[in-house]
Amino acid sequence: NAGVTQTPKFQVLKTGQSMTLQCAQDMNHNSMYWYRQDPGMGLRLIYYSASEGTTDKGEVPNGYNVSRLNKREFSLRLESAAPSQTSVYFCASSPLGSYEQYFGPGTRLTVT
Amino acid sequence: QKEVEQNSGPLSVPEGAIASLNCTYSDRGSQSFFWYRQYSGKSPELIMFIYSNGDKEDGRFTAQLNKASQYVSLLIRDSQPSDSATYLCAVKPGNQFYFGTGTSLTVIP
């Protein structure tokens, strides 16, 4: 099992460009999450999906959209990137009935 | 006030000593508490979770929870250089997880 995979690993965008971060898990987990991690700020939840077909806002959703494409895949879209969105983005998943999260390797995004 | 507060450190302990990491949280409704370890440049990995007041032991790790004081701690016994990492405390008061900023631990050989 690959666990949680994320693509790309690194990305540089110019202000105003758009992009989609991809996340997939092969553990048959129900819940999936998108976080960003910034120095001194810790991990902050952007959006989560408790189950296939549902998505909810987290702590810092502004500037982002998500799609739970199917049970395996949960994508994060930046429609118009801003320098404030420079961060490391982590996707995570957790199985039904458990709060244990399994994290992907992260995507390091720089917006210039 | 942030949901979860941790001393950012750095915390340095000699090899073989006990490392004590602390975390306080603001939401009294929180029921689930987690400790994650994150090596530099890597993703967080879960090392302990605790739901009930008291202590929970797993190998060299002990998590302690005091809901009345809204306090969670992690003790690492017989600290090893491989324990050098950032330790993140997380709580789950509802549907969302809230993480602290992490405490950086260095174990000195």
XYZ file of N, CA and C in Angstrom:
663
model
N 0.833 -1.200 0.000
C 0.000 0.000 0.000
C 0.868 1.251 0.000
N 0.489 2.243 -0.820
C 1.234 3.483 -0.862
C 0.834 4.395 0.279
N -0.338 4.186 0.901
C -0.811 5.068 1.952
C -1.466 6.295 1.334
N -1.003 7.467 1.755
C -1.512 8.729 1.228
C -0.460 9.329 0.301
N -0.845 9.594 -0.919
C 0.084 10.185 -1.885
C -0.398 11.576 -2.268
N 0.560 12.455 -2.534
C 0.252 13.822 -2.931
C 1.089 14.201 -4.141
N 0.489 14.922 -5.054
C 1.228 15.475 -6.194
C 0.789 16.908 -6.413
N 1.698 17.797 -6.845
C 3.128 17.543 -6.964
C 3.827 17.634 -5.611
N 5.114 17.378 -5.566
C 5.890 17.545 -4.333
C 6.303 18.997 -4.145
N 6.605 19.672 -5.233
C 7.010 21.072 -5.199
C 6.294 21.815 -6.324
N 5.986 23.089 -6.084
C 5.359 23.906 -7.117
C 5.665 25.365 -6.860
N 5.976 26.090 -7.914
C 6.140 27.530 -7.841
C 5.092 28.159 -8.754
N 4.341 29.080 -8.219
C 3.308 29.766 -8.972
C 3.556 31.262 -8.944
N 3.048 31.938 -9.957
C 3.024 33.393 -9.910
C 1.670 33.839 -9.344
N 1.667 34.992 -8.728
C 0.421 35.542 -8.192
C -0.652 35.559 -9.264
N -1.839 35.057 -8.908
C -2.965 35.036 -9.833
C -3.141 33.741 -10.593
N -2.088 32.901 -10.625
C -2.230 31.616 -11.309
C -3.080 30.667 -10.483
N -3.586 29.662 -11.133
C -4.398 28.656 -10.441
C -3.696 27.310 -10.534
N -4.028 26.452 -9.600
C -3.517 25.087 -9.641
C -4.334 24.196 -8.718
N -4.210 22.903 -8.946
C -4.894 21.913 -8.128
C -3.872 20.970 -7.523
N -3.963 20.791 -6.212
C -3.137 19.813 -5.513
C -3.946 18.512 -5.403
N -3.276 17.423 -5.748
C -3.961 16.143 -5.764
C -3.577 15.308 -4.546
N -4.545 14.584 -4.029
C -4.311 13.678 -2.909
C -5.100 12.397 -3.153
N -4.469 11.273 -2.887
C -5.154 9.987 -3.012
C -4.700 9.061 -1.887
N -5.643 8.244 -1.416
C -5.309 7.251 -0.385
C -5.847 5.894 -0.815
N -5.076 4.861 -0.490
C -5.469 3.508 -0.888
C -5.784 2.639 0.328
N -6.186 3.260 1.433
C -6.455 2.541 2.676
C -7.950 2.400 2.944
N -8.774 2.792 1.978
C -10.231 2.724 2.120
C -10.744 3.580 3.276
N -10.058 4.689 3.524
C -10.470 5.567 4.610
C -11.666 6.417 4.202
N -12.505 6.715 5.174
C -13.690 7.527 4.896
C -13.397 9.019 4.871
N -12.595 9.478 5.832
C -12.391 10.917 5.995
C -11.065 11.355 5.407
N -11.079 12.546 4.821
C -9.862 13.110 4.259
C -9.795 14.585 4.618
N -8.564 15.101 4.698
C -8.324 16.450 5.210
C -7.234 17.149 4.385
N -7.339 18.465 4.319
C -6.266 19.294 3.778
C -5.824 20.288 4.849
N -4.499 20.312 5.083
C -3.900 21.232 6.043
C -2.838 22.069 5.333
N -2.561 23.212 5.933
C -1.372 23.950 5.565
C -0.521 24.130 6.817
N 0.791 24.160 6.621
C 1.710 24.313 7.736
C 2.659 25.457 7.456
N 2.632 26.429 8.324
C 3.470 27.613 8.202
C 4.316 27.753 9.456
N 5.527 28.281 9.322
C 6.386 28.463 10.499
C 5.692 29.302 11.565
N 5.719 28.813 12.791
C 5.126 29.547 13.901
C 3.613 29.466 13.978
N 2.987 28.810 12.997
C 1.519 28.749 12.980
C 1.015 27.328 13.176
N 1.871 26.369 13.051
C 1.426 24.988 13.189
C 0.609 24.533 12.000
N -0.028 23.401 12.141
C -0.902 22.850 11.114
C -2.280 23.462 11.265
N -2.841 23.956 10.175
C -4.184 24.517 10.215
C -5.050 23.839 9.156
N -6.243 23.457 9.571
C -7.158 22.729 8.694
C -7.796 23.677 7.691
N -7.724 23.321 6.415
C -8.307 24.151 5.361
C -9.734 23.662 5.064
N -9.846 22.416 4.686
C -11.125 21.762 4.395
C -11.010 20.303 4.817
N -12.167 19.693 5.057
C -12.162 18.268 5.297
C -13.396 17.643 4.658
N -13.317 16.340 4.500
C -14.419 15.575 3.926
C -14.636 14.370 4.830
N -15.739 14.392 5.562
C -15.998 13.316 6.516
C -16.321 11.995 5.807
N -16.887 12.108 4.628
C -17.195 10.912 3.848
C -17.341 11.319 2.388
N -17.359 10.329 1.524
C -17.504 10.601 0.100
C -18.779 11.404 -0.141
N -18.653 12.502 -0.897
C -19.817 13.310 -1.217
C -20.046 14.488 -0.294
N -19.246 14.600 0.768
C -19.402 15.730 1.686
C -18.075 16.453 1.858
N -18.161 17.779 1.971
C -16.984 18.577 2.300
C -17.405 19.689 3.255
N -16.489 20.093 4.117
C -16.766 21.152 5.086
C -15.549 22.031 5.253
N -15.817 23.296 5.603
C -14.727 24.241 5.819
C -14.032 23.966 7.142
N -12.730 24.217 7.128
C -11.953 24.140 8.341
C -11.671 25.521 8.889
N -10.509 25.659 9.460
C -10.130 26.895 10.147
C -9.782 28.019 9.175
N -9.161 27.673 8.009
C -8.664 28.688 7.082
C -9.059 28.363 5.637
N -10.350 28.388 5.287
C -10.793 27.973 3.958
C -10.694 29.022 2.857
N -10.522 30.290 3.234
C -10.599 31.364 2.233
C -9.492 31.228 1.196
N -9.887 31.325 -0.079
C -8.936 31.235 -1.178
C -8.767 29.831 -1.716
N -9.495 28.879 -1.149
C -9.363 27.475 -1.549
C -10.730 26.866 -1.868
N -10.709 25.864 -2.725
C -11.873 25.022 -2.966
C -11.409 23.577 -2.983
N -12.347 22.668 -2.681
C -11.979 21.258 -2.655
C -13.012 20.441 -3.430
N -12.571 19.261 -3.818
C -13.467 18.290 -4.458
C -13.137 16.914 -3.919
N -14.179 16.231 -3.420
C -13.993 14.822 -3.055
C -14.472 14.026 -4.260
N -13.526 13.686 -5.098
C -13.828 13.095 -6.397
C -14.441 11.705 -6.243
N -13.959 10.953 -5.320
C -14.464 9.610 -4.996
C -13.897 9.276 -3.615
N -14.046 8.060 -3.177
C -13.580 7.742 -1.827
C -12.066 7.891 -1.713
N -11.342 7.648 -2.777
C -9.885 7.662 -2.746
C -9.282 9.060 -2.852
N -9.928 9.971 -3.582
C -9.266 11.199 -3.997
C -9.926 12.461 -3.446
N -9.068 13.388 -3.009
C -9.547 14.653 -2.438
C -8.600 15.737 -2.933
N -9.084 16.638 -3.771
C -8.203 17.629 -4.374
C -8.445 19.008 -3.769
N -7.404 19.814 -3.793
C -7.447 21.178 -3.265
C -7.085 22.137 -4.396
N -7.953 23.120 -4.637
C -7.729 24.044 -5.749
C -7.515 25.459 -5.241
N -6.494 26.095 -5.806
C -6.252 27.508 -5.591
C -6.645 28.212 -6.884
N -7.673 29.001 -6.862
C -8.187 29.638 -8.085
C -7.318 30.802 -8.522
N -6.837 31.584 -7.563
C -6.008 32.749 -7.869
C -4.972 32.879 -6.758
N -3.828 32.272 -6.995
C -2.837 32.148 -5.932
C -2.320 33.511 -5.462
N -2.078 33.586 -4.156
C -1.533 34.791 -3.534
C -0.286 34.419 -2.741
N 0.656 35.369 -2.572
C 1.868 35.064 -1.796
C 1.560 34.518 -0.404
N 0.428 34.928 0.195
C 0.053 34.442 1.529
C -0.263 32.946 1.528
N -0.405 32.360 0.349
C -0.680 30.922 0.263
C 0.598 30.099 0.107
N 1.737 30.766 0.165
C 3.015 30.052 0.214
C 3.052 29.245 1.502
N 3.210 27.950 1.376
C 3.108 27.088 2.543
C 3.466 25.660 2.147
N 3.478 24.788 3.148
C 3.543 23.350 2.895
C 2.142 22.801 3.138
N 1.628 22.082 2.154
C 0.272 21.548 2.217
C 0.317 20.037 2.453
N -0.423 19.606 3.464
C -0.512 18.187 3.774
C -1.932 17.704 3.608
N -2.050 16.554 3.009
C -3.314 15.836 2.942
C -3.252 14.721 3.982
N -4.381 14.396 4.572
C -4.429 13.307 5.552
C -5.731 12.540 5.375
N -5.744 11.321 5.868
C -6.975 10.529 5.843
C -7.106 9.781 7.160
N -8.334 9.408 7.474
C -8.562 8.600 8.670
C -9.712 7.628 8.419
N -9.627 6.450 9.047
C -10.661 5.436 8.806
C -11.938 5.737 9.583
N -13.005 5.072 9.178
C -14.295 5.232 9.841
C -14.182 4.829 11.299
N -14.709 5.669 12.177
C -14.716 5.349 13.598
C -13.417 5.602 14.312
N -12.444 6.156 13.605
C -11.151 6.426 14.228
C -10.766 7.877 13.997
N -10.087 8.433 14.955
C -9.576 9.791 14.788
C -8.103 9.812 14.408
N -7.526 8.669 14.166
C -6.113 8.617 13.798
C -5.940 9.058 12.361
N -5.143 10.063 12.157
C -4.901 10.583 10.825
C -3.569 10.098 10.281
N -3.584 9.783 9.012
C -2.376 9.375 8.308
C -2.079 10.447 7.265
N -0.882 11.000 7.345
C -0.536 12.134 6.499
C 0.237 11.724 5.257
N 0.021 12.480 4.182
C 0.825 12.339 2.982
C 2.145 13.064 3.150
N 3.030 12.985 2.135
C 4.372 13.556 2.250
C 4.411 15.077 2.126
N 3.330 15.702 1.677
C 3.299 17.159 1.598
C 3.639 17.705 0.229
N 3.121 18.906 -0.028
C 3.457 19.670 -1.235
C 3.972 21.026 -0.791
N 5.181 21.357 -1.239
C 5.753 22.659 -0.881
C 5.423 23.628 -1.992
N 4.572 24.615 -1.688
C 4.099 25.589 -2.676
C 4.675 26.969 -2.381
N 5.231 27.581 -3.411
C 5.722 28.950 -3.314
C 4.980 29.805 -4.330
N 4.428 30.910 -3.847
C 3.743 31.853 -4.742
C 4.527 33.158 -4.761
N 4.977 33.541 -5.940
C 5.815 34.753 -6.052
C 5.031 35.929 -6.630
N -7.424 33.787 21.759
C -6.635 32.694 22.326
C -6.661 31.511 21.378
N -5.455 30.938 21.123
C -5.393 29.789 20.251
C -6.022 28.593 20.932
N -6.515 27.689 20.102
C -7.144 26.482 20.633
C -6.159 25.632 21.417
N -4.944 25.536 20.899
C -3.931 24.668 21.482
C -2.628 25.458 21.629
N -2.060 25.413 22.815
C -0.819 26.136 23.088
C 0.274 25.152 23.481
N 1.435 25.330 22.872
C 2.613 24.542 23.228
C 3.803 25.480 23.340
N 4.727 25.141 24.225
C 5.989 25.846 24.289
C 6.818 25.409 23.083
N 7.232 26.370 22.271
C 7.918 26.005 21.027
C 9.322 25.460 21.248
N 9.845 25.652 22.467
C 11.196 25.182 22.757
C 12.243 26.111 22.180
N 13.425 25.620 21.826
C 13.754 24.203 21.789
C 14.002 23.600 23.172
N 13.693 22.316 23.286
C 13.923 21.568 24.507
C 15.073 20.616 24.237
N 16.085 20.677 25.077
C 17.229 19.785 24.924
C 17.352 18.906 26.154
N 17.525 17.612 25.940
C 17.724 16.678 27.038
C 18.882 15.750 26.666
N 19.622 15.263 27.658
C 20.688 14.295 27.344
C 20.099 12.925 27.050
N 20.814 12.158 26.294
C 20.394 10.788 25.983
C 20.166 10.011 27.260
N 19.043 9.293 27.295
C 18.714 8.488 28.464
C 17.828 9.200 29.472
N 17.670 10.502 29.334
C 16.842 11.281 30.265
C 15.370 11.206 29.871
N 14.523 11.773 30.727
C 13.089 11.876 30.424
C 12.820 13.241 29.807
N 12.156 13.231 28.667
C 11.725 14.479 28.031
C 10.252 14.690 28.358
N 9.911 15.908 28.766
C 8.533 16.226 29.136
C 8.022 17.346 28.240
N 6.952 17.047 27.521
C 6.371 17.999 26.580
C 4.950 18.325 27.036
N 4.608 19.602 26.995
C 3.342 20.034 27.557
C 2.471 20.746 26.543
N 1.173 20.716 26.811
C 0.192 21.282 25.884
C -1.038 21.687 26.688
N -1.567 22.867 26.427
C -2.839 23.261 27.024
C -3.831 23.562 25.899
N -5.105 23.410 26.200
C -6.129 23.631 25.191
C -7.253 24.457 25.792
N -8.002 25.118 24.921
C -8.976 26.085 25.414
C -10.414 25.550 25.445
N -10.752 24.590 24.569
C -12.136 24.132 24.476
C -12.397 22.995 25.455
N -13.206 23.275 26.475
C -13.491 22.260 27.493
C -14.269 21.070 26.933
N -14.863 21.270 25.745
C -15.609 20.179 25.128
C -14.729 19.175 24.401
N -13.437 19.426 24.339
C -12.528 18.518 23.645
C -12.549 17.154 24.308
N -12.650 16.115 23.490
C -12.731 14.750 24.018
C -11.546 13.891 23.611
N -10.851 14.303 22.560
C -9.791 13.467 22.000
C -8.516 14.287 21.875
N -7.402 13.642 22.234
C -6.130 14.355 22.302
C -5.050 13.484 21.692
N -4.171 14.136 20.941
C -3.211 13.387 20.129
C -1.825 14.006 20.227
N -0.823 13.157 20.125
C 0.556 13.619 19.985
C 1.117 13.068 18.674
N 1.658 13.988 17.871
C 2.299 13.628 16.613
C 3.779 13.993 16.692
N 4.587 13.218 16.000
C 6.009 13.507 15.863
C 6.266 13.898 14.411
N 7.054 14.940 14.218
C 7.369 15.380 12.869
C 8.867 15.628 12.755
N 9.520 14.803 11.953
C 10.932 15.029 11.665
C 11.042 16.144 10.634
N 12.170 16.833 10.647
C 12.385 17.965 9.756
C 12.170 17.575 8.300
N 11.308 18.301 7.614
C 11.047 18.043 6.206
C 10.127 16.876 5.927
N 9.578 16.278 6.967
C 8.700 15.110 6.806
C 7.288 15.433 7.268
N 6.394 14.485 7.071
C 5.013 14.684 7.492
C 4.828 14.195 8.925
N 3.796 14.700 9.606
C 3.538 14.263 10.983
C 3.122 12.797 11.025
N 3.501 12.119 12.096
C 3.061 10.740 12.318
C 2.529 10.623 13.743
N 1.417 9.928 13.872
C 0.773 9.778 15.172
C 1.585 8.848 16.066
N 1.858 9.285 17.298
C 2.558 8.415 18.229
C 1.701 8.039 19.422
N 0.769 8.900 19.822
C -0.070 8.574 20.975
C -1.411 9.283 20.838
N -2.476 8.671 21.371
C -3.728 9.382 21.531
C -4.311 8.994 22.884
N -5.092 9.891 23.461
C -5.671 9.652 24.776
C -7.030 10.298 24.838
N -7.991 9.594 25.434
C -9.352 10.098 25.526
C -9.781 10.321 26.981
N -9.167 9.566 27.916
C -9.618 9.586 29.307
C -8.583 10.242 30.201
N -9.063 10.849 31.282
C -8.165 11.419 32.271
C -7.200 10.356 32.793
N -5.983 10.796 33.067
C -4.990 9.886 33.610
C -3.845 9.674 32.646
N -3.188 8.545 32.819
C -2.003 8.220 32.035
C -2.290 7.102 31.050
N -1.608 7.163 29.935
C -1.640 6.078 28.963
C -0.215 5.832 28.492
N 0.214 4.588 28.634
C 1.599 4.255 28.337
C 1.691 3.406 27.076
N 2.714 3.672 26.271
C 2.980 2.861 25.076
C 4.485 2.836 24.871
N 5.103 1.777 25.337
C 6.553 1.673 25.233
C 7.236 2.752 26.062
N 8.085 3.543 25.428
C 8.783 4.610 26.151
C 7.951 5.885 26.277
N 6.787 5.905 25.686
C 5.942 7.095 25.685
C 4.788 6.970 26.680
N 4.535 8.066 27.405
C 3.377 8.152 28.288
C 2.664 9.458 28.018
N 1.388 9.367 27.711
C 0.552 10.560 27.562
C -0.229 10.739 28.853
N -0.359 11.979 29.294
C -1.090 12.300 30.507
C -2.143 13.341 30.175
N -3.356 13.121 30.664
C -4.459 14.036 30.386
C -5.105 14.475 31.680
N -5.312 15.762 31.826
C -6.023 16.333 32.965
C -7.054 17.300 32.386
N -8.282 16.830 32.241
C -9.324 17.646 31.605
C -9.710 18.833 32.484
N -9.644 18.670 33.795
C -10.010 19.785 34.678
C -9.055 20.962 34.487
N -7.798 20.653 34.272
C -6.791 21.693 34.051
C -6.574 21.985 32.575
N -7.260 21.226 31.708
C -7.141 21.398 30.254
C -5.681 21.302 29.824
N -5.099 20.193 30.205
C -3.653 20.006 30.082
C -3.377 18.593 29.601
N -2.495 18.534 28.601
C -2.056 17.232 28.080
C -0.538 17.250 28.052
N 0.078 16.153 28.407
C 1.526 16.097 28.348
C 1.982 14.786 27.725
N 3.218 14.803 27.278
C 3.853 13.603 26.720
C 5.202 13.443 27.388
N 5.429 12.279 27.989
C 6.715 11.960 28.567
C 7.403 10.928 27.681
N 8.668 11.170 27.408
C 9.469 10.207 26.652
C 10.584 9.737 27.577
N 10.532 8.474 27.962
C 11.556 7.912 28.853
C 12.736 7.409 28.025
N 13.907 7.368 28.670
C 15.109 6.847 28.006
C 15.250 7.493 26.619
N 15.248 8.798 26.593
C 15.284 9.526 25.314
C 16.486 9.118 24.474
N 16.238 8.986 23.167
C 17.266 8.601 22.214
C 17.479 9.719 21.197
N 18.655 9.801 20.604
C 18.867 10.822 19.561
C 17.830 10.750 18.441
N 17.312 9.543 18.184
C 16.296 9.399 17.135
C 14.959 10.016 17.531
N 14.822 10.401 18.805
C 13.603 11.090 19.246
C 13.651 12.584 18.915
N 14.787 13.075 18.462
C 14.927 14.489 18.111
C 13.991 14.813 16.957
N 13.023 15.679 17.216
C 11.976 15.995 16.251
C 11.119 17.108 16.840
N 10.118 17.527 16.093
C 9.108 18.445 16.623
C 7.875 17.631 16.991
N 7.340 17.883 18.178
C 6.186 17.145 18.678
C 4.969 18.064 18.680
N 3.944 17.619 17.988
C 2.729 18.401 17.814
C 1.614 17.817 18.675
N 0.981 18.687 19.427
C -0.195 18.319 20.197
C -1.433 18.672 19.371
N -2.449 17.846 19.396
C -3.676 18.130 18.653
C -4.884 17.758 19.497
N -5.952 18.523 19.337
C -7.198 18.215 20.033
C -8.330 18.217 19.002
N -9.415 17.543 19.349
C -10.556 17.429 18.447
C -11.825 17.723 19.233
N -12.210 19.010 19.362
C -13.405 19.357 20.136
C -14.705 19.035 19.404
N -14.697 18.973 18.107
C -15.907 18.688 17.329
C -15.524 17.857 16.139
N -15.774 18.358 14.955
C -15.398 17.652 13.733
C -13.998 18.006 13.240
N -13.417 19.052 13.818
C -12.134 19.526 13.317
C -11.018 19.216 14.294
N -9.823 19.043 13.744
C -8.621 18.907 14.537
C -7.954 20.271 14.648
N -7.442 20.572 15.836
C -6.663 21.774 16.039
C -5.292 21.364 16.557
N -4.256 21.890 15.906
C -2.888 21.546 16.258
C -2.197 22.714 16.942
N -1.301 22.390 17.866
C -0.401 23.384 18.402
C 0.733 23.636 17.429
N 1.563 24.613 17.751
C 2.666 24.961 16.858
C 3.852 24.004 16.986
N 3.811 23.149 18.007
C 4.861 22.144 18.137
C 5.983 22.555 19.070
N 6.596 21.556 19.696
C 7.776 21.746 20.537
C 8.935 21.004 19.902
N 10.026 21.717 19.679
C 11.214 21.115 19.098
C 12.046 20.455 20.190
N 12.300 19.156 20.044
C 13.083 18.394 21.017
C 14.398 17.960 20.390
N 15.487 18.191 21.111
C 16.798 17.689 20.708
C 17.330 16.800 21.818
N 17.687 15.572 21.485
C 18.292 14.652 22.438
C 19.787 14.615 22.145
N 20.552 14.995 23.149
C 21.997 15.150 22.965
C 22.710 13.854 23.348
N 23.474 13.274 22.395
C 24.153 11.995 22.699
C 25.182 12.162 23.808
